[in-house]
Coordinates of C-alpha atoms in Angstrom, one line a residue:
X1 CA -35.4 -45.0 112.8
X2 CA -37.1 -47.7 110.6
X3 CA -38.6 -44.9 108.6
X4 CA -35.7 -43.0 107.8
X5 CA -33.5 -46.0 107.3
X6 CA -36.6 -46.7 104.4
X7 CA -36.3 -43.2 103.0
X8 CA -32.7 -43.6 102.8
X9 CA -32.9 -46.5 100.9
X10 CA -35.8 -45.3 98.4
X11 CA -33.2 -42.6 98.1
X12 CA -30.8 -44.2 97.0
X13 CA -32.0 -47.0 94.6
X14 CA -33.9 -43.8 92.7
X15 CA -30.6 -41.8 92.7
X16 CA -28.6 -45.5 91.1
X17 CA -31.7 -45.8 88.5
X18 CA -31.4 -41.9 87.5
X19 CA -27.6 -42.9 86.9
X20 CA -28.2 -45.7 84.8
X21 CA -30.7 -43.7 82.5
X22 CA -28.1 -41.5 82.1
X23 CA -24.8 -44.1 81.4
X24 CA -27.3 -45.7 78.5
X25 CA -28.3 -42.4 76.9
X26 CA -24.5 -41.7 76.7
X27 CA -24.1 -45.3 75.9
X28 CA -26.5 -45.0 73.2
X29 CA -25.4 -41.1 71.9
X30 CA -21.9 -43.0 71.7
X31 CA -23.1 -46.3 69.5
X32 CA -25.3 -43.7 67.3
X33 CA -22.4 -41.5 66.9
X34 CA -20.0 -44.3 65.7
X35 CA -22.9 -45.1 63.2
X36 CA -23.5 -41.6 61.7
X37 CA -19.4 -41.6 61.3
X38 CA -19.1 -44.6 59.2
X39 CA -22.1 -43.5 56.9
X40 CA -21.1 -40.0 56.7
X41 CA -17.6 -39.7 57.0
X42 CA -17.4 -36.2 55.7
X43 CA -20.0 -35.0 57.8
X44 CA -24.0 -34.8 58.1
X45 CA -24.1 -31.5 56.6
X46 CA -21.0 -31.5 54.5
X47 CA -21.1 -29.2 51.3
X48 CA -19.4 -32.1 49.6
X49 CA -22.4 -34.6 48.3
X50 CA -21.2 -38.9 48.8
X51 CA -19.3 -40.1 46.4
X52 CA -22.5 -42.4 45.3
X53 CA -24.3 -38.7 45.2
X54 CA -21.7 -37.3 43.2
X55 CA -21.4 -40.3 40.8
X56 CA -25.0 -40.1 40.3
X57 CA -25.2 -36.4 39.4
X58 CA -22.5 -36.5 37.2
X59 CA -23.5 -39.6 35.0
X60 CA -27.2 -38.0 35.0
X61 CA -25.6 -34.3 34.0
X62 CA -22.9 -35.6 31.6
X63 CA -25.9 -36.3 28.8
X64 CA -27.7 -33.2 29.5
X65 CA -24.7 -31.1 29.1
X66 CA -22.3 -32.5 26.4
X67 CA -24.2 -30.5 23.8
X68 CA -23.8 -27.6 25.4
X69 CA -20.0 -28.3 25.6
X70 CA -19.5 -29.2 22.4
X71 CA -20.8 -25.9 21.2
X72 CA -19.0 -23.8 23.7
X73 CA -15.8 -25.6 22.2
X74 CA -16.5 -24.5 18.7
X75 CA -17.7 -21.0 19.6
X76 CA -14.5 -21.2 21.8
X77 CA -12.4 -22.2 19.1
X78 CA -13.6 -20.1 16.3
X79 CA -13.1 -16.9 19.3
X80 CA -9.2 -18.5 18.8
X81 CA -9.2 -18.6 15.5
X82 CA -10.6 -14.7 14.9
X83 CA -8.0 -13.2 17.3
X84 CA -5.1 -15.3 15.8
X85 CA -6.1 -13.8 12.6
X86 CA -6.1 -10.4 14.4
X87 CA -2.8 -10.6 15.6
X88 CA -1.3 -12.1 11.9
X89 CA -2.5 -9.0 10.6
X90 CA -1.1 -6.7 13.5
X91 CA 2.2 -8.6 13.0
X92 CA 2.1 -8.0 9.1
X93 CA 1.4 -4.3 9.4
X94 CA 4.4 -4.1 12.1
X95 CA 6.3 -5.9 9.4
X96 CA 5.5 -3.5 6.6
X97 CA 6.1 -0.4 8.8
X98 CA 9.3 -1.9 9.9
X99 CA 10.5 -2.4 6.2
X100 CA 9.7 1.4 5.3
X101 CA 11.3 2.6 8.5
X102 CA 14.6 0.4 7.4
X103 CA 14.4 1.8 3.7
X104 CA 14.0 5.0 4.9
X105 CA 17.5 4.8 7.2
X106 CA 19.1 3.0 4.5
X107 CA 18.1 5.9 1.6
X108 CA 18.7 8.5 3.5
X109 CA 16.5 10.6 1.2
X110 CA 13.8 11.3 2.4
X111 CA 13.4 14.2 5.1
X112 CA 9.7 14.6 5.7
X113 CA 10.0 13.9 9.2
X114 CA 13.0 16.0 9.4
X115 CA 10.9 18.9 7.6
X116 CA 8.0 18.1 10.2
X117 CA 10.2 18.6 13.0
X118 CA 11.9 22.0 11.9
X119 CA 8.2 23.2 11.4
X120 CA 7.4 26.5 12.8
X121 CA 11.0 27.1 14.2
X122 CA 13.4 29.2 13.3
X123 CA 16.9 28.7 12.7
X124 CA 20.2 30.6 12.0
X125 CA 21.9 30.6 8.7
X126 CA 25.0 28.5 8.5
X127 CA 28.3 29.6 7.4
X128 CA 28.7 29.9 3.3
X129 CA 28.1 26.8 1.2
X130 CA 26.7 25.3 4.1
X131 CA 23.0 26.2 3.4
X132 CA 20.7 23.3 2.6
X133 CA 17.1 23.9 2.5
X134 CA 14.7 21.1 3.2
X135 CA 13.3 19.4 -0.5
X136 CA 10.5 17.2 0.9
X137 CA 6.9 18.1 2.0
X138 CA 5.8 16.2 5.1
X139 CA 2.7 13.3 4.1
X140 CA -0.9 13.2 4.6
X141 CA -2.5 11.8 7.6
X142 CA -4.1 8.4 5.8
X143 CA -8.0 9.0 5.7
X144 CA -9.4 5.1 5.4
X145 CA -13.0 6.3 5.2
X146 CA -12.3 7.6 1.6
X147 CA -12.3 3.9 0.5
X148 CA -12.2 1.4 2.4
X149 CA -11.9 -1.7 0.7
X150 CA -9.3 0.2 -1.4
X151 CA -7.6 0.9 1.8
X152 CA -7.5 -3.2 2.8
X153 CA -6.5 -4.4 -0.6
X154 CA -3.7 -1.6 -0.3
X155 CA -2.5 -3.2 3.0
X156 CA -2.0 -6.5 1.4
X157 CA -0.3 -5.5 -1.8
X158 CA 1.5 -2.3 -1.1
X159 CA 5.2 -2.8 0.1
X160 CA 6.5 0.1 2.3
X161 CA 3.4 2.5 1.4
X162 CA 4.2 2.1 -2.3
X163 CA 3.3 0.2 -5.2
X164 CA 2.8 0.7 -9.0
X165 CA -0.5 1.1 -10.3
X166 CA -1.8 1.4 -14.3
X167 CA -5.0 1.8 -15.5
X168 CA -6.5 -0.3 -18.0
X169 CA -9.6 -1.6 -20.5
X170 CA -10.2 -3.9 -22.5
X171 CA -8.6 -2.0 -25.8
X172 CA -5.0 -2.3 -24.1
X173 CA -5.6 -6.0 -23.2
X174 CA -2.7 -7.1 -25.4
X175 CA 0.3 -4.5 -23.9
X176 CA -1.2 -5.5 -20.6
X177 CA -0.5 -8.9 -20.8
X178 CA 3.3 -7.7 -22.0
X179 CA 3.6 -5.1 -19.2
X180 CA 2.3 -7.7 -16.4
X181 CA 4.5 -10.4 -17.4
X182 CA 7.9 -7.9 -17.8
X183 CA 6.7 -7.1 -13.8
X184 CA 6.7 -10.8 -13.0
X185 CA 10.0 -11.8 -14.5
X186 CA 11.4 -9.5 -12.6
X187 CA 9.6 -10.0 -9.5
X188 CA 8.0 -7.1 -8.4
X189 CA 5.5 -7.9 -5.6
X190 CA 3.6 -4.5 -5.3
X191 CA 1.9 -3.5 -8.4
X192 CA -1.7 -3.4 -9.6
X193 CA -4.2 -2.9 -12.0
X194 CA -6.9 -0.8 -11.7
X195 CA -10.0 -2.6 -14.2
X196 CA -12.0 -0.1 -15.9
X197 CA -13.6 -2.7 -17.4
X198 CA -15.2 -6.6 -16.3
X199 CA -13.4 -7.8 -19.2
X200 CA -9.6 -6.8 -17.7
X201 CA -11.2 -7.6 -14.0
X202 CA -11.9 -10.9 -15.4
X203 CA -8.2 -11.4 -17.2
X204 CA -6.4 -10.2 -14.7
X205 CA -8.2 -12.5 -12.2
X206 CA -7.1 -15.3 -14.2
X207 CA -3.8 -14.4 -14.5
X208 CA -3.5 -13.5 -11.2
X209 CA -2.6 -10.0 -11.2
X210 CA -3.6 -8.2 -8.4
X211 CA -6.7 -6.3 -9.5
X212 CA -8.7 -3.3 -8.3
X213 CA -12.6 -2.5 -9.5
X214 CA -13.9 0.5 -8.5
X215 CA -17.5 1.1 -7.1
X216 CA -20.1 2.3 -10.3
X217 CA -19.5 6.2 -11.2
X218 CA -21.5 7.3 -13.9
X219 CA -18.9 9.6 -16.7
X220 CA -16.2 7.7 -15.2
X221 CA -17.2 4.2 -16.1
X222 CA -18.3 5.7 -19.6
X223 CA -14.8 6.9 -20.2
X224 CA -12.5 4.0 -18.9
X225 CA -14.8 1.3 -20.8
X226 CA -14.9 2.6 -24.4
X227 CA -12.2 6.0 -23.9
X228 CA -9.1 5.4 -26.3
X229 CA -5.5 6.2 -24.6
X230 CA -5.6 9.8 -23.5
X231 CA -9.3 9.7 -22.4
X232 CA -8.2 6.8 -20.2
X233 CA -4.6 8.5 -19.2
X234 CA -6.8 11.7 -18.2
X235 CA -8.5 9.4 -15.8
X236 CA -6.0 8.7 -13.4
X237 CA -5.6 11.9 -11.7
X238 CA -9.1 11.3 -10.4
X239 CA -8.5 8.1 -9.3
X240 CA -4.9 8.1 -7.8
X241 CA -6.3 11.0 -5.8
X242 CA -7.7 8.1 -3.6
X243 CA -4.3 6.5 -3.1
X244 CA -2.8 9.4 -2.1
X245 CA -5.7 10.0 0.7
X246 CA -5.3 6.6 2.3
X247 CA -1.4 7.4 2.7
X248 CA 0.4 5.2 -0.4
X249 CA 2.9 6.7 -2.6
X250 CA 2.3 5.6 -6.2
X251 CA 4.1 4.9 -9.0
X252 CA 1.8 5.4 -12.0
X253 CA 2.4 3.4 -15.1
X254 CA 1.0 3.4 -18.5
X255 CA 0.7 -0.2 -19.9
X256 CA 3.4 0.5 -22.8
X257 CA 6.2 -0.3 -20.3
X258 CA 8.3 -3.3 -20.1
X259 CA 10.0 -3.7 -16.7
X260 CA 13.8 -4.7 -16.6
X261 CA 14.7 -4.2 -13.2
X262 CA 12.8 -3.4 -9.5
X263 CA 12.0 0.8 -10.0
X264 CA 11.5 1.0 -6.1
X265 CA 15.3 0.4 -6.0
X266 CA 16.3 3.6 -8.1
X267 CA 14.2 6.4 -6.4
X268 CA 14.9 8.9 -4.6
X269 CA 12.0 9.8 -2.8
X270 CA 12.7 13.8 -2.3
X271 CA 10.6 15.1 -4.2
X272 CA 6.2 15.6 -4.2
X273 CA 6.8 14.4 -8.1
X274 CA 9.7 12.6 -9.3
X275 CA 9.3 11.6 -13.0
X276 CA 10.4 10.1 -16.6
X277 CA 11.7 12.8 -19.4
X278 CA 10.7 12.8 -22.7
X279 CA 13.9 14.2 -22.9
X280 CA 16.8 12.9 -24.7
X281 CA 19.7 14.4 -23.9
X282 CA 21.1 16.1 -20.9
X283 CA 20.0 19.3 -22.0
X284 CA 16.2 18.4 -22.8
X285 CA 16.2 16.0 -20.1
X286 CA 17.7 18.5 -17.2
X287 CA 16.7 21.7 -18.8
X288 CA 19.3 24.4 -20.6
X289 CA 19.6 28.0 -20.9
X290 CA 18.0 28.6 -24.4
X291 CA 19.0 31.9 -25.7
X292 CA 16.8 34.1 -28.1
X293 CA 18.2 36.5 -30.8
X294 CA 15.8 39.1 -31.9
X295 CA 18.4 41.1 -34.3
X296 CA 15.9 44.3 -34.3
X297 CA 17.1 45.3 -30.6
X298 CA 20.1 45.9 -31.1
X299 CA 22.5 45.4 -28.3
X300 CA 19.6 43.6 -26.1
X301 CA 19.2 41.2 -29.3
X302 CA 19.8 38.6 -27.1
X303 CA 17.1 37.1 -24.4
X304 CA 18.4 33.9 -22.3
X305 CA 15.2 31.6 -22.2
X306 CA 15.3 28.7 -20.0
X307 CA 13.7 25.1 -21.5
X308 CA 12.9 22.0 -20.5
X309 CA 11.6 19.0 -22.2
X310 CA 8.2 17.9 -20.4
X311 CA 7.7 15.2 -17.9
X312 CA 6.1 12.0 -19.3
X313 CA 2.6 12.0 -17.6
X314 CA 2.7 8.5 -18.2
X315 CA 5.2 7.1 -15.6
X316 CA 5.7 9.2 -12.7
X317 CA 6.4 8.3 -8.8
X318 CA 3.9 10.8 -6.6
X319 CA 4.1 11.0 -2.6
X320 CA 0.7 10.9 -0.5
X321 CA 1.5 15.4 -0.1
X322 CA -0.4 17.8 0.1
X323 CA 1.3 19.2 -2.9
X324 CA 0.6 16.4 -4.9
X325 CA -3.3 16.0 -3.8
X326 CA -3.0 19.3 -5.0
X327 CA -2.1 18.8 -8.3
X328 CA -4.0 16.0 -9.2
X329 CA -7.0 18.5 -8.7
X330 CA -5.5 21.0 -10.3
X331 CA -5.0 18.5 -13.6
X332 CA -8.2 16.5 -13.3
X333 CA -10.6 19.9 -13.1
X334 CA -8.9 21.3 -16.2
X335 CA -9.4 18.8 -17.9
X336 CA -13.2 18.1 -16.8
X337 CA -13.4 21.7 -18.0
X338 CA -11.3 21.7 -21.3
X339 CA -12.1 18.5 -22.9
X340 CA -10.2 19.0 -25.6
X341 CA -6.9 19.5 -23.8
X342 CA -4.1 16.9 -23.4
X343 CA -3.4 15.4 -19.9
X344 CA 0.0 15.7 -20.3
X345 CA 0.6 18.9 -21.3
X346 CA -2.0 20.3 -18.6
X347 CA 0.4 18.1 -16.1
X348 CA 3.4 20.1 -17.0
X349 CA 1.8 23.5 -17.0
X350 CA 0.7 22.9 -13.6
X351 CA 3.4 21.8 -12.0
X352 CA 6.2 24.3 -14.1
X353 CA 4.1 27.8 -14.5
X354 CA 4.8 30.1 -11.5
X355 CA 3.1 32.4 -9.7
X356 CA 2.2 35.3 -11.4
X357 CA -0.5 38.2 -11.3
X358 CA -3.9 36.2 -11.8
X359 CA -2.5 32.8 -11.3
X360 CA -0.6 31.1 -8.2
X361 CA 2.0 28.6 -8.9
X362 CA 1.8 25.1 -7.6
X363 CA 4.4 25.0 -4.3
X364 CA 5.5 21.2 -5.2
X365 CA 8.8 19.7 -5.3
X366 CA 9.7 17.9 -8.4
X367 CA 12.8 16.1 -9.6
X368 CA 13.5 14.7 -12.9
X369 CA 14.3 10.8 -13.3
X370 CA 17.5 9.6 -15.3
X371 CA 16.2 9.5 -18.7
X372 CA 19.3 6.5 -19.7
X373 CA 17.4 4.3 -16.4
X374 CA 13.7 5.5 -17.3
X375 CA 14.4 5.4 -20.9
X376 CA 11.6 6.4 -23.2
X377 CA 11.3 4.9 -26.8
X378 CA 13.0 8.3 -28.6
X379 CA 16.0 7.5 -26.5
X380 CA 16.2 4.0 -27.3
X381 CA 15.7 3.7 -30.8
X382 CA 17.7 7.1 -31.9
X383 CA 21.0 6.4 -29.8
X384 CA 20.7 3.3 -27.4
X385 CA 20.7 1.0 -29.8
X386 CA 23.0 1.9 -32.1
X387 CA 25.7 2.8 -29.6
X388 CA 28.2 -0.2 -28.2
X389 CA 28.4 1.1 -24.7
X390 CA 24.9 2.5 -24.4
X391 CA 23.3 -0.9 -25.4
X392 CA 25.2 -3.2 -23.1
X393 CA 23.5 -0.9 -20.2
X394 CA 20.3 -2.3 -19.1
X395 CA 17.6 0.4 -18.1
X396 CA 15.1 0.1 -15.1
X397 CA 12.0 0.2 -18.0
X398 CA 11.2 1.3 -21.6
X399 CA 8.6 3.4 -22.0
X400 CA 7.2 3.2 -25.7
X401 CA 5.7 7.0 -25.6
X402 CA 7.2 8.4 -28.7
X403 CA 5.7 5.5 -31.1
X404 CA 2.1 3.9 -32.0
X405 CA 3.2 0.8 -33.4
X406 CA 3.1 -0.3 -29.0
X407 CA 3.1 -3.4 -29.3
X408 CA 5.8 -5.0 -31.4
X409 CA 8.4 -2.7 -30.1
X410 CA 7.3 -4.0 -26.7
X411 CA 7.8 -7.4 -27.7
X412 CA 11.1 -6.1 -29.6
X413 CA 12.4 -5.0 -26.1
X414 CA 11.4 -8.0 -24.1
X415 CA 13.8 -10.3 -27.1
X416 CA 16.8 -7.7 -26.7
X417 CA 17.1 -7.4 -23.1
X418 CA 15.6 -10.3 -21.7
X419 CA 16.0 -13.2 -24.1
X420 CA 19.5 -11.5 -25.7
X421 CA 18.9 -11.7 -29.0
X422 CA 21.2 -9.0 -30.4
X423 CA 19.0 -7.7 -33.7
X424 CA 15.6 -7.9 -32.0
X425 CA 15.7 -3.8 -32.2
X426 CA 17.0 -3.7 -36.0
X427 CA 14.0 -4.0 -38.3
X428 CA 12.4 -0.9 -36.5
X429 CA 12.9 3.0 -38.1
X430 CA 13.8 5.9 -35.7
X431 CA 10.7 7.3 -35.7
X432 CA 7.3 6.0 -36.7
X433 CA 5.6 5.7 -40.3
X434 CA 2.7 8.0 -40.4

């Protein structure tokens, strides 16, 4: 009994020591927990470093990386600046097609797109007198590889696809500076020169002109530096050529012009070519039915002829066709083969001469500008200004064509119509003194 009372008993006090191993361990897990939490609050293995941790790693990576900040900024910033300059020019172009779309509407005129449209179909004729055939050829598809820093001065200074261009050296320096300043006073935005010469480059850059140089071409360059009037006039039919490729309608102008009002105002835009007269009257100006008399035939003595007064080569408004690509090739390899040929007249032969056996015709649309709004210098000082009525009208520009003395008269016409003295025109004869 003694012995198992004993076994009991060792029983027991090993059982009560087990238990009290075990209450401290918890004991002890429970103080060590309470510890770890007020050290690590967010945890023994939390992804987020101590705030002492982080403050430490930031101070030390704040030096190291600043540099590299500061340049991500500026590269940042300049990124900002290049696409803001992206999207000014976007919103410019938009601007400049929106303007040409609004002329367009408010003209009325022109009906390439209509003309595009209509191609290829056929269509019914209408009842009689109601028959209007389409005038206008449909434009080019612009071809910016042709030139293009051409093509991105054109974008700034072209106004609706269009602008006035002349041509220009150094021996013309003086009517330049006459024509240029006409175009300012009346505020003409899109115009400009094209220097054959450094010596124009160089004046028009300090009069702020808009300028265009082209790249070197040997026969070209000889001609435009040292080349007198029609050698340089002959010129342009080579160069507008590139104009008319990149999609711009051009007004070509000789530098014997004065400008009195905006010409973009009084087009019509129907037309491949629409162009001055050296014309005076209505007849010579719009053509007339000219009539023959050859007595020796008898009752056929009489052939009708019909005639027209040329188109002044000099001042002309030509649309970005295919016609009018056309004709400056026709003009500019004549002449590159008969040198001693006159641009002009090879102008009007190409676009007036029709088809016949051994030749075809040039299929361009022409129209022939008011000769009192265009006026040339024959008009002017034979009729305008002797006449009341006719000389209160104010023309869009004088062209001095029929004239050498250039100069004075131009400065004759700027004191008529611009500064209003009355007998500015007076001391000049009709014609010129050989």
């Amino acid at each position: 009994m003694a012995g198992r009372r004993d076994g009991s008993l060792m029983r027991e006090k090993g059982q009560s020591f087990r238990g009290s191993r075990i209450a401290v361990a918890i004991a002890v897990g429970v103080l060590l927990g309470c510890v770890l939490a007020l050290l690590y609050p967010n945890g023994l293995f939390s992804s987020n470093p101590p705030r002492q941790l982080q403050k430490l790693s930031r101070s030390g990576l704040q030096t190291a990386s600043s540099s590299c900040e500061s340049q991500e900024r500026v590269n940042a910033l300049k990124s900002d600046i290049a696409s803001l300059s992206e999207k000014n020019m976007e919103l410019k172009k938009q601007v400049r097609e929106l303007t040409e779309k609004l002329r367009l509407a408010e003209q009325g005129q022109d009906n390439a797109q209509k003309q595009f449209l209509v191609l290829g179909e056929q269509h019914k004729a209408g009842p009689f007198g109601t028959v209007k055939g389409l005038r206008t050829n449909p434009t080019v598809i612009p071809d910016e590889s042709v030139s293009p820093r051409l093509g991105k001065l054109l974008e700034e200074v072209a106004i609706g696809k269009e602008l006035i261009v002349a041509l220009a050296n150094s021996n013309v320096k003086d009517m330049l500076e006459v024509w240029f300043t006409s175009i300012k006073k009346v505020g003409i935005p899109n115009y400009l020169v094209v220097a054959l010469d450094d010596e124009i480059a160089e004046f028009c850059k300090a009069n702020e002109v808009p300028m265009y140089k082209r790249d070197p071409d040997q026969g070209i360059d000889t001609i435009g530096k040292t080349g007198g009037n029609h050698a340089v006039s002959g010129l342009k039919f080579r160069i507008l050529r590139e104009f008319l490729q990149l999609g711009y309608s051009v007004l070509l102008s000789d530098v014997d012009i004065v400008y009195l009002q905006n010409p973009f105002d009084h087009l019509h835009r129907d037309s491949d070519v629409e162009s001055m007269t050296d014309g005076h009257n209505n007849m010579t100006a719009y053509g007339y039915n000219d009539v023959f008399d050859e007595p020796a035939m008898g009752w056929a003595r009489y052939a009708h002829t019909m005639r027209i007064w040329v188109y002044n080569s000099g001042f002309f408004y030509i649309r970005p066709t295919i016609p009018s690509i056309e004709l400056l090739d026709r003009v500019a390899g004549r002449l590159s083969r008969e040198p001693n040929s006159w641009d002009q007249a090879v102008f009007n032969e190409e676009l007036f001469f029709p088809s016949h056996p051994g030749y075809e015709g040039l299929h361009a649309a022409r129209r022939t500008m008011d000769y009192y709004l265009f006026m040339n210098s024959k008009v002017l000082f034979k009729e305008v200004r002797k006449d009341a009525k006719l000389s209160k009208l104010k023309p869009v520009i004088v062209h001095i064509n029929y004239h050498p003395d250039k100069l004075p008269r131009m400065k004759a016409v700027v004191e008529f119509y611009v500064n209003g003295k009355k007998d500015a025109l007076q001391p000049f004869p009709d014609g010129s003194q050989w």
